[in-house]
mmCIF file of C-alpha atoms in Angstrom:
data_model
loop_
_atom_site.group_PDB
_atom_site.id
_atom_site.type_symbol
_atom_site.label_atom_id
_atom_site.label_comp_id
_atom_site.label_asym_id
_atom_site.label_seq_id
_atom_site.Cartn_x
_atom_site.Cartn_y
_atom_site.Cartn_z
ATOM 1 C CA UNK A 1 0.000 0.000 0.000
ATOM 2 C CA UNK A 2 0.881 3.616 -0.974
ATOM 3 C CA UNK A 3 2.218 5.880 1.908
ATOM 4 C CA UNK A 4 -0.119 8.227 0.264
ATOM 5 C CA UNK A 5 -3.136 5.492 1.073
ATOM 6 C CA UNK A 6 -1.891 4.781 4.397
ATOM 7 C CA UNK A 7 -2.177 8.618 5.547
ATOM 8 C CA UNK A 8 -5.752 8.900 3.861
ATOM 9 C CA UNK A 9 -6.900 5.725 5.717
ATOM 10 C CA UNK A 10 -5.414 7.296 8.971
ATOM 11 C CA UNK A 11 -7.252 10.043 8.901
ATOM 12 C CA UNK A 12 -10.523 8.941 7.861
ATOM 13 C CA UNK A 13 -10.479 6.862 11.183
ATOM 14 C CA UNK A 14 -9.414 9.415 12.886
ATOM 15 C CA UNK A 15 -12.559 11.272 11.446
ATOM 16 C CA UNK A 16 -14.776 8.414 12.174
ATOM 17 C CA UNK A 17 -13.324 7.746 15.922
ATOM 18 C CA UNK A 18 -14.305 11.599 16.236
ATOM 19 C CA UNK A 19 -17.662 11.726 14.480
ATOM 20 C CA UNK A 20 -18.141 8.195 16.816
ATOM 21 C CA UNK A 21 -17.326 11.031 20.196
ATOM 22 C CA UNK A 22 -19.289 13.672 18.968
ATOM 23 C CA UNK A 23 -22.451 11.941 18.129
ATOM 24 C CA UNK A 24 -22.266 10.382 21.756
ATOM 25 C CA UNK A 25 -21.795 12.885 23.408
ATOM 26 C CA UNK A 26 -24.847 14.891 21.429
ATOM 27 C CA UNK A 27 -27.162 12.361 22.078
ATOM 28 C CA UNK A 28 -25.961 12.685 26.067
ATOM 29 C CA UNK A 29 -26.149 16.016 26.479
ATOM 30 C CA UNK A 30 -29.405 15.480 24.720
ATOM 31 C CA UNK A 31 -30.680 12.761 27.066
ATOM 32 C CA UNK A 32 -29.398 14.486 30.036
ATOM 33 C CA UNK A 33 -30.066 17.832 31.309
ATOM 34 C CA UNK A 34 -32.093 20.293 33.649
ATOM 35 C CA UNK A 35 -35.847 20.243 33.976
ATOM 36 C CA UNK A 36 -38.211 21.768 36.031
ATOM 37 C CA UNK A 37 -41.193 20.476 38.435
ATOM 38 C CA UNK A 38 -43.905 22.628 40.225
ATOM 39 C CA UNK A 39 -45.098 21.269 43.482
ATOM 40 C CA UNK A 40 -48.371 22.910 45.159
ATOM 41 C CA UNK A 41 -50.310 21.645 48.495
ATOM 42 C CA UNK A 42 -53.666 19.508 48.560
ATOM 43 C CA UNK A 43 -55.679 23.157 47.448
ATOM 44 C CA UNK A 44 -53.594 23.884 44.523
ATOM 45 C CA UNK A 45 -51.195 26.501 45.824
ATOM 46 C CA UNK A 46 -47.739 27.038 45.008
ATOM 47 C CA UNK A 47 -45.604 25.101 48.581
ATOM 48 C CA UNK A 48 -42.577 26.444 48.974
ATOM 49 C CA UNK A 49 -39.416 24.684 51.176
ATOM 50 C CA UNK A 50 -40.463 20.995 49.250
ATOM 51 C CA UNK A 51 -38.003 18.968 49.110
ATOM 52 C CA UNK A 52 -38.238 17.023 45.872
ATOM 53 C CA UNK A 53 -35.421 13.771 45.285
ATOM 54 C CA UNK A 54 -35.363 11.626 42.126
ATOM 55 C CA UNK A 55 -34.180 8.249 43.062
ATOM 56 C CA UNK A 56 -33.372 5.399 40.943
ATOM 57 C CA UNK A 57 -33.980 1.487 40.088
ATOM 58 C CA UNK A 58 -31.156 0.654 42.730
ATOM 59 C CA UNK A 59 -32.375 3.247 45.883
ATOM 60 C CA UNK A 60 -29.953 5.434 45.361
ATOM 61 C CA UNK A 61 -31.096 9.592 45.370
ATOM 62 C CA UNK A 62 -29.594 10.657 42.036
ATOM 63 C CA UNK A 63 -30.764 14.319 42.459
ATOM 64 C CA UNK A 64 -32.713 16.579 44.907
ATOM 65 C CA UNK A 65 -33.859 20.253 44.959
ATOM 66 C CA UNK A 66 -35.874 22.445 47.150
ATOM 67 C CA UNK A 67 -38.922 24.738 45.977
ATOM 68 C CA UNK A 68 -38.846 28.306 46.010
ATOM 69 C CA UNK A 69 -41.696 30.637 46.758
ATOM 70 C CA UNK A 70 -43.257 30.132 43.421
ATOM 71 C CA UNK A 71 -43.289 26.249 44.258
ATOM 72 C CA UNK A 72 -40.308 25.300 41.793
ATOM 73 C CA UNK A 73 -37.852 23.422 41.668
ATOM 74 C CA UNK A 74 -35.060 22.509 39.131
ATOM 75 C CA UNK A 75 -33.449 19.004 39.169
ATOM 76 C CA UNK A 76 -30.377 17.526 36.758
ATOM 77 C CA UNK A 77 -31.020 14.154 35.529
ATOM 78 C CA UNK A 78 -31.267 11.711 32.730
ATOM 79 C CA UNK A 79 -34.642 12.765 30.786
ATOM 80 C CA UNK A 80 -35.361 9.412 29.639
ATOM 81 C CA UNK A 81 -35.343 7.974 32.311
ATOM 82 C CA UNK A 82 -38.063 6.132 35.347
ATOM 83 C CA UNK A 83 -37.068 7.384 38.767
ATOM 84 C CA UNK A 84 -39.599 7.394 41.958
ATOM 85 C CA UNK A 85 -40.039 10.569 42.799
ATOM 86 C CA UNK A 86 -40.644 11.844 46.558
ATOM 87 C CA UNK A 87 -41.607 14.973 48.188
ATOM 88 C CA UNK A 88 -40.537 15.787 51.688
ATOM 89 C CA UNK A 89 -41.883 18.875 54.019
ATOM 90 C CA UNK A 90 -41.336 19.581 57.545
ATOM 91 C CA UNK A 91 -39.608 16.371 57.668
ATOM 92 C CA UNK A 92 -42.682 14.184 56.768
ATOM 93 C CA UNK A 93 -43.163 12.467 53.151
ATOM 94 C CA UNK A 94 -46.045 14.006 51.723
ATOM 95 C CA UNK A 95 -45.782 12.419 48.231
ATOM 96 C CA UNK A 96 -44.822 9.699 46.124
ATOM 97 C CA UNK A 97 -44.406 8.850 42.320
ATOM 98 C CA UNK A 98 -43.671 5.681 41.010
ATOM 99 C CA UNK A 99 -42.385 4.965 37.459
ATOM 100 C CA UNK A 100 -41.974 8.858 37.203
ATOM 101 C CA UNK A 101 -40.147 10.123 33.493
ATOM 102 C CA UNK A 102 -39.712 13.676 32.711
ATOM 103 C CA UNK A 103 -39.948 12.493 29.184
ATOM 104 C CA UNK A 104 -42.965 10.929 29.611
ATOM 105 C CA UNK A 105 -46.659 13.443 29.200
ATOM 106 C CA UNK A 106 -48.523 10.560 32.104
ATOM 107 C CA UNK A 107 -45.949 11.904 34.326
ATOM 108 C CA UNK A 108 -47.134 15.070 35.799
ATOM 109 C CA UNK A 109 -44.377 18.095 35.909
ATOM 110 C CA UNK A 110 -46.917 19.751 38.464
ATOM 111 C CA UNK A 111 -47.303 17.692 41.612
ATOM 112 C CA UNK A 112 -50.050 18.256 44.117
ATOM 113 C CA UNK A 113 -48.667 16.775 47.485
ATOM 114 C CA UNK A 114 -50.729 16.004 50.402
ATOM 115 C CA UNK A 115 -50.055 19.277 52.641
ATOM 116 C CA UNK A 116 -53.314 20.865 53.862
ATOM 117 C CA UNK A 117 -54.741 24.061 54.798
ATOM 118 C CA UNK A 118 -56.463 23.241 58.634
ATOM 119 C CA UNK A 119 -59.382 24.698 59.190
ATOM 120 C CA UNK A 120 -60.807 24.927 62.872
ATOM 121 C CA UNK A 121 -63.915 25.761 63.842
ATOM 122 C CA UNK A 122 -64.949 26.557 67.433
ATOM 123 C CA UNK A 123 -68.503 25.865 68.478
ATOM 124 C CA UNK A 124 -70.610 26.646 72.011
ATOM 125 C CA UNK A 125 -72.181 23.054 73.428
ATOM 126 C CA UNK A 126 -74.159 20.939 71.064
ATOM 127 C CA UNK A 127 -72.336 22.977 68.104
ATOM 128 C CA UNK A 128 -75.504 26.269 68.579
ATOM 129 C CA UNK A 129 -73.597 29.160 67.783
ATOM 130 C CA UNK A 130 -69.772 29.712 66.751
ATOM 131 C CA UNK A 131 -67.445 31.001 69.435
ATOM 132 C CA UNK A 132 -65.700 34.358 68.515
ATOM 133 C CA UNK A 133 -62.118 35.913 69.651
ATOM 134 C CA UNK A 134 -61.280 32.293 71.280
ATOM 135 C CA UNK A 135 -57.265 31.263 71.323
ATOM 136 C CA UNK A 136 -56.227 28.374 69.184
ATOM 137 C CA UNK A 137 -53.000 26.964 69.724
ATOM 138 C CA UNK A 138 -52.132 23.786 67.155
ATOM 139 C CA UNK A 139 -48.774 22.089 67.950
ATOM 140 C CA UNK A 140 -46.860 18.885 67.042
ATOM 141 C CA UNK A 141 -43.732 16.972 67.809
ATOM 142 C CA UNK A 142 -43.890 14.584 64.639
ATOM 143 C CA UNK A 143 -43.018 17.313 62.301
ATOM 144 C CA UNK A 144 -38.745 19.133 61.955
ATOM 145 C CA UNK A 145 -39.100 21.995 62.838
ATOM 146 C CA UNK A 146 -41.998 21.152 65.463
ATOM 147 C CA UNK A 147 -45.010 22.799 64.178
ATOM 148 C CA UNK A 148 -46.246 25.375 67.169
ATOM 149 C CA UNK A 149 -49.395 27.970 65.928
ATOM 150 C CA UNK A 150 -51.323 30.132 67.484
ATOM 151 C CA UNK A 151 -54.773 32.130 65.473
ATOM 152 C CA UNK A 152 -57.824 33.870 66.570
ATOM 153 C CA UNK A 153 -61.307 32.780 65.825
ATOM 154 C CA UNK A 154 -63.347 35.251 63.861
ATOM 155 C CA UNK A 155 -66.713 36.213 64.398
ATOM 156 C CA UNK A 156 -67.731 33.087 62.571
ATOM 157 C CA UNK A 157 -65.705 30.887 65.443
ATOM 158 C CA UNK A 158 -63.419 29.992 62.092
ATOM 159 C CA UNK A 159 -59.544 29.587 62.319
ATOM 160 C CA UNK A 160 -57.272 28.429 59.173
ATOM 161 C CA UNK A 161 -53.811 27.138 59.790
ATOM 162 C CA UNK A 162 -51.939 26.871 56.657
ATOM 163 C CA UNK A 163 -49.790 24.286 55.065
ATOM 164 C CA UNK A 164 -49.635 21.200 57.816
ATOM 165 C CA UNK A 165 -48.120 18.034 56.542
ATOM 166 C CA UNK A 166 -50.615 15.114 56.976
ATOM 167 C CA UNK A 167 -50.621 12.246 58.479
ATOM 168 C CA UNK A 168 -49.384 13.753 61.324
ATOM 169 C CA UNK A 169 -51.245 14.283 64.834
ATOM 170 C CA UNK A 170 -51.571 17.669 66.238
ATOM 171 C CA UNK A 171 -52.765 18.544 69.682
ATOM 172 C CA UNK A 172 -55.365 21.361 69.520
ATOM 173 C CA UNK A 173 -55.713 23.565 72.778
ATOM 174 C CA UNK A 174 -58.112 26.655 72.819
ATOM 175 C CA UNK A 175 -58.772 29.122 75.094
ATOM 176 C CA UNK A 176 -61.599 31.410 75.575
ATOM 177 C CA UNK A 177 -61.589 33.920 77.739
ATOM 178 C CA UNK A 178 -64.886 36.415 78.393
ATOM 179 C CA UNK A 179 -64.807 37.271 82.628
ATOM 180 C CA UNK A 180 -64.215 33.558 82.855
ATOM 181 C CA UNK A 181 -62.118 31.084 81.221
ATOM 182 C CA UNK A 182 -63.155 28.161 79.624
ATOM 183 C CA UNK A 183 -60.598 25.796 78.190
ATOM 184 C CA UNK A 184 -60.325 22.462 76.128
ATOM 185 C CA UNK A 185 -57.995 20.298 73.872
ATOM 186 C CA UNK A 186 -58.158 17.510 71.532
ATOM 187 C CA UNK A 187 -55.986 15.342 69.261
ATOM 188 C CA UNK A 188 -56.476 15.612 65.549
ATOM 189 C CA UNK A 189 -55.028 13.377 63.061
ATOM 190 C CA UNK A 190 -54.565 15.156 59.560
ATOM 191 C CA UNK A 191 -55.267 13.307 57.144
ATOM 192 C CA UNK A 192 -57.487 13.498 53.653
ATOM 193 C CA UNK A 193 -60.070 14.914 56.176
ATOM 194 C CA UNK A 194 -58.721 19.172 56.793
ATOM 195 C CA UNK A 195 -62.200 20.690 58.350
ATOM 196 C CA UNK A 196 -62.828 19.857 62.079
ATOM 197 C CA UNK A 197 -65.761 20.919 64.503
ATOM 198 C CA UNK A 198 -64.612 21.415 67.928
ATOM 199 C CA UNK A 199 -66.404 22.406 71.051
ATOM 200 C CA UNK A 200 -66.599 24.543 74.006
ATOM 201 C CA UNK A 201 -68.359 23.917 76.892
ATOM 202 C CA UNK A 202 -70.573 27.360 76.387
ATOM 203 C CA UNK A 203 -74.074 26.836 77.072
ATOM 204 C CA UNK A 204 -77.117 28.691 75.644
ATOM 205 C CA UNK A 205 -79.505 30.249 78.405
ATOM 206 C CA UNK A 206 -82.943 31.314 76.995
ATOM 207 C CA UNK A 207 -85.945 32.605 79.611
ATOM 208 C CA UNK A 208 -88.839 32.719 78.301
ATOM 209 C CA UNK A 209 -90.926 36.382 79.744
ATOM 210 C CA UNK A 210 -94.703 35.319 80.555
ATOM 211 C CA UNK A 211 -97.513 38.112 81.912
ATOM 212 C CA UNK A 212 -100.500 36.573 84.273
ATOM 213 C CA UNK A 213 -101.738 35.943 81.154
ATOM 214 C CA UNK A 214 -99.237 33.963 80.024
ATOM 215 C CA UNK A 215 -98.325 36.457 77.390
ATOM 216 C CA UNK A 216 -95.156 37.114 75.853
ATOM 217 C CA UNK A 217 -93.344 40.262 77.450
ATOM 218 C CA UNK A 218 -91.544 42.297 75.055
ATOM 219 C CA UNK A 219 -89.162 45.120 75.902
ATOM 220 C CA UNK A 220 -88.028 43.606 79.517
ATOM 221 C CA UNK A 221 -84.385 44.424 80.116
ATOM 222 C CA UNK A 222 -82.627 41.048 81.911
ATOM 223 C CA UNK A 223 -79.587 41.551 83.771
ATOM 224 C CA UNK A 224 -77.698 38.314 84.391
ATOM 225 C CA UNK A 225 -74.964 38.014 87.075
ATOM 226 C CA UNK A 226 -72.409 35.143 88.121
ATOM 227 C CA UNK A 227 -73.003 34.000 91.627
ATOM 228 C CA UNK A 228 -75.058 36.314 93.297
ATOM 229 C CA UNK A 229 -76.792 39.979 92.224
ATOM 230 C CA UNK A 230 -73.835 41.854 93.251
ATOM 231 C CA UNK A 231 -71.668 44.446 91.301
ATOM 232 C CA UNK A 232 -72.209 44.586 87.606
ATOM 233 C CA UNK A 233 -74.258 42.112 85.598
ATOM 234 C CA UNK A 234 -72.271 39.745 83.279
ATOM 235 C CA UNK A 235 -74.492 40.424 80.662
ATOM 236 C CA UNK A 236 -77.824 41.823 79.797
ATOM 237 C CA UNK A 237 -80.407 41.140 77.204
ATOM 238 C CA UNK A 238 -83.726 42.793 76.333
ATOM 239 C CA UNK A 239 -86.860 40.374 75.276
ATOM 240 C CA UNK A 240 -87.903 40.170 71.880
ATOM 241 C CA UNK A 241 -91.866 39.746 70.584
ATOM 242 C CA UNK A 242 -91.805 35.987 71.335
ATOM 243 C CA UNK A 243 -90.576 37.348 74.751
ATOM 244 C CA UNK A 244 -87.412 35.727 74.930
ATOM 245 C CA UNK A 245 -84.306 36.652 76.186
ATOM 246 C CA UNK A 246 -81.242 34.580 75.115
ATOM 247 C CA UNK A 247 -77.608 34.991 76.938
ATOM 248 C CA UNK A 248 -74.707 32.699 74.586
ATOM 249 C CA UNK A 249 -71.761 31.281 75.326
ATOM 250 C CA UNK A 250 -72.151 31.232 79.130
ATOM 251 C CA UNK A 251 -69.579 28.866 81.185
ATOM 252 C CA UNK A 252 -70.952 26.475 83.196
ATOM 253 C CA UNK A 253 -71.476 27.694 87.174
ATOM 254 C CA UNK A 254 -74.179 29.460 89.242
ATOM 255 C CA UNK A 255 -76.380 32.567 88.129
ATOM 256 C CA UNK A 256 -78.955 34.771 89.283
ATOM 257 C CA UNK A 257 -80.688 37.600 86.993
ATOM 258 C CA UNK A 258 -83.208 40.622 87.566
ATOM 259 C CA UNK A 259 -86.160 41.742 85.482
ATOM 260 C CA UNK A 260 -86.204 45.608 85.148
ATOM 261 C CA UNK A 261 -89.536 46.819 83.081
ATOM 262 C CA UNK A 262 -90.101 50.400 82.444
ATOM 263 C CA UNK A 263 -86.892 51.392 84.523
ATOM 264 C CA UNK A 264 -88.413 49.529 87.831
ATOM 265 C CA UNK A 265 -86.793 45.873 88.758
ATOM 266 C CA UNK A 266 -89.810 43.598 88.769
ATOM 267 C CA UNK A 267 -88.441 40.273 89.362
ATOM 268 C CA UNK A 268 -85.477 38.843 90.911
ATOM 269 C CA UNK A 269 -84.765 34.970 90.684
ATOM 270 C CA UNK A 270 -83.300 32.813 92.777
ATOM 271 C CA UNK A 271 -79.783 30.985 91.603
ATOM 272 C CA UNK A 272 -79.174 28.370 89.593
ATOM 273 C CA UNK A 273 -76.827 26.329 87.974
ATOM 274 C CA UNK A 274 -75.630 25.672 84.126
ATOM 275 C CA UNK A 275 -73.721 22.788 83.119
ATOM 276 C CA UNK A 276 -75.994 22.644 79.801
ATOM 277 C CA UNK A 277 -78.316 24.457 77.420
ATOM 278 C CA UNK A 278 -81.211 25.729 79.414
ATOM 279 C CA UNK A 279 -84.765 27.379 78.806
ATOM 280 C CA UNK A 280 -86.811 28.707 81.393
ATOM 281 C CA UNK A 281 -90.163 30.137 82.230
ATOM 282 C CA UNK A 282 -90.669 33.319 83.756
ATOM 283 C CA UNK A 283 -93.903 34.654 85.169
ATOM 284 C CA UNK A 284 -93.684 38.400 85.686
ATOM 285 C CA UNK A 285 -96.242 40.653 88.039
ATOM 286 C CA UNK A 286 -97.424 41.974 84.707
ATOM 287 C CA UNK A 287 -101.161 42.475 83.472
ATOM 288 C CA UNK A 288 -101.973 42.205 79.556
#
């Protein structure tokens, strides 16, 4: 063979050994790269501070990233490729992907993991009427950092704690505090279930004003104290048509009240105890 032939041959496998490197390392950089995933809680919001791994056929974590405020994250793996993906927040798995492929449309790129919005609402006894301006504290050990909250109740008795991790169990103490203070706590388990009921022990006191003739008495101003009739009243109420007067969210313990009709007390009871809703009958020195 011709030098001449022996230095074209040379370099035309030199070409080919080089076309050979390129074209792998094309279709690698193709295959592998950066993509991004959007992870929201249970109610469709954007979670941020979710930890999001990729982990292979052999249980090893190939990549992880964190979400941002807008609830992305950014990972750098194969494209083509089946990993289980996990989510992680406040220390607690709070989703799971098997079979997961970037390259793939089944697999979703935005995740919905199960992290909830708690809502809490705070009801008198037998769940009558919502209990306003009442302390709720929600707190767990389960969770890294521990979760510790504290909210308000508005005038609906409603509080909203948001972003808990679920299955977790959270111990719920509230506090209400109006002259006296009535307090209670429960264990919750969070689950697919996010809306909860709790109650006070707040009872409902109605009397029911009566003339001679068994008529209702509208207008009557009642004055409700704790105890006995001494100092200022806890509370006071004036009748309605149906001659009712209703006092809410009382704590359980002894009462008295007073009658006053056109500026003059007319009756004066004796006491009494609540430790439940109550309705009473009042006969007033009244003529139709």
């Amino acid at each position: 063979m011709k030098s001449s032939q022996v230095v074209l041959l040379a370099a035309l496998t030199t070409l080919l050994i080089l076309y050979q490197l390129f074209f792998t390392q094309v279709t690698a950089d193709t295959n592998y790269g950066s993509f991004t995933i959007t992870v929201q809680n249970y109610h469709g919001s954007p979670l941020k501070d979710v930890k999001v791994q990729l982990i292979n056929s052999a249980g090893y974590v190939v990549t992880d990233g964190t979400s941002g405020s807008d609830g992305k994250v950014t990972l750098t793996a194969w494209k083509n490729e089946s990993y289980t993906l996990k989510a992680f927040y406040l220390g607690r798995e709070v989703g799971s992907i098997n079979n997961w492929n970037y390259s793939s449309p089944s697999s979703p790129k935005t995740i919905r993991v199960g992290v909830f919005n708690l809502k809490i609402r705070v009801m008198s006894f037998g769940q009558l009427d919502p209990v306003p301006n009442a302390k709720v504290i929600i707190t767990s050990s389960e969770t890294n950092p521990n979760v510790d909250k504290r909210k308000i109740t508005d005038s609906n008795g409603y509080v909203v704690f948001e972003n808990l991790p679920n299955g977790t169990t959270y111990h719920v103490y509230i506090k209400y505090e109006d002259k006296v203070t009535v307090t209670d706590s429960e264990e919750i388990i969070l689950s697919d279930k996010y809306e909860f009921t709790l109650t006070l022990n707040l009872y409902l006191l109605t009397l029911r004003l009566k003339d001679s003739s068994s008529q209702p008495v509208k207008g009557a101003v009642v004055k409700l104290w704790r105890g006995q009739v001494i100092g200022e009243p806890l509370a006071s109420v004036q009748s309605g048509a149906d001659g009712n007067a209703t006092f809410k969210l009382l704590p359980a313990g002894s009462y008295a009240f007073k009658v006053e009709y056109k500026s003059e007390y007319i009756y004066e009871s004796d006491a009494f105890t609540i430790n439940n809703n109550k309705i009473m009958d009042v006969n007033l020195p009244l003529k139709s």
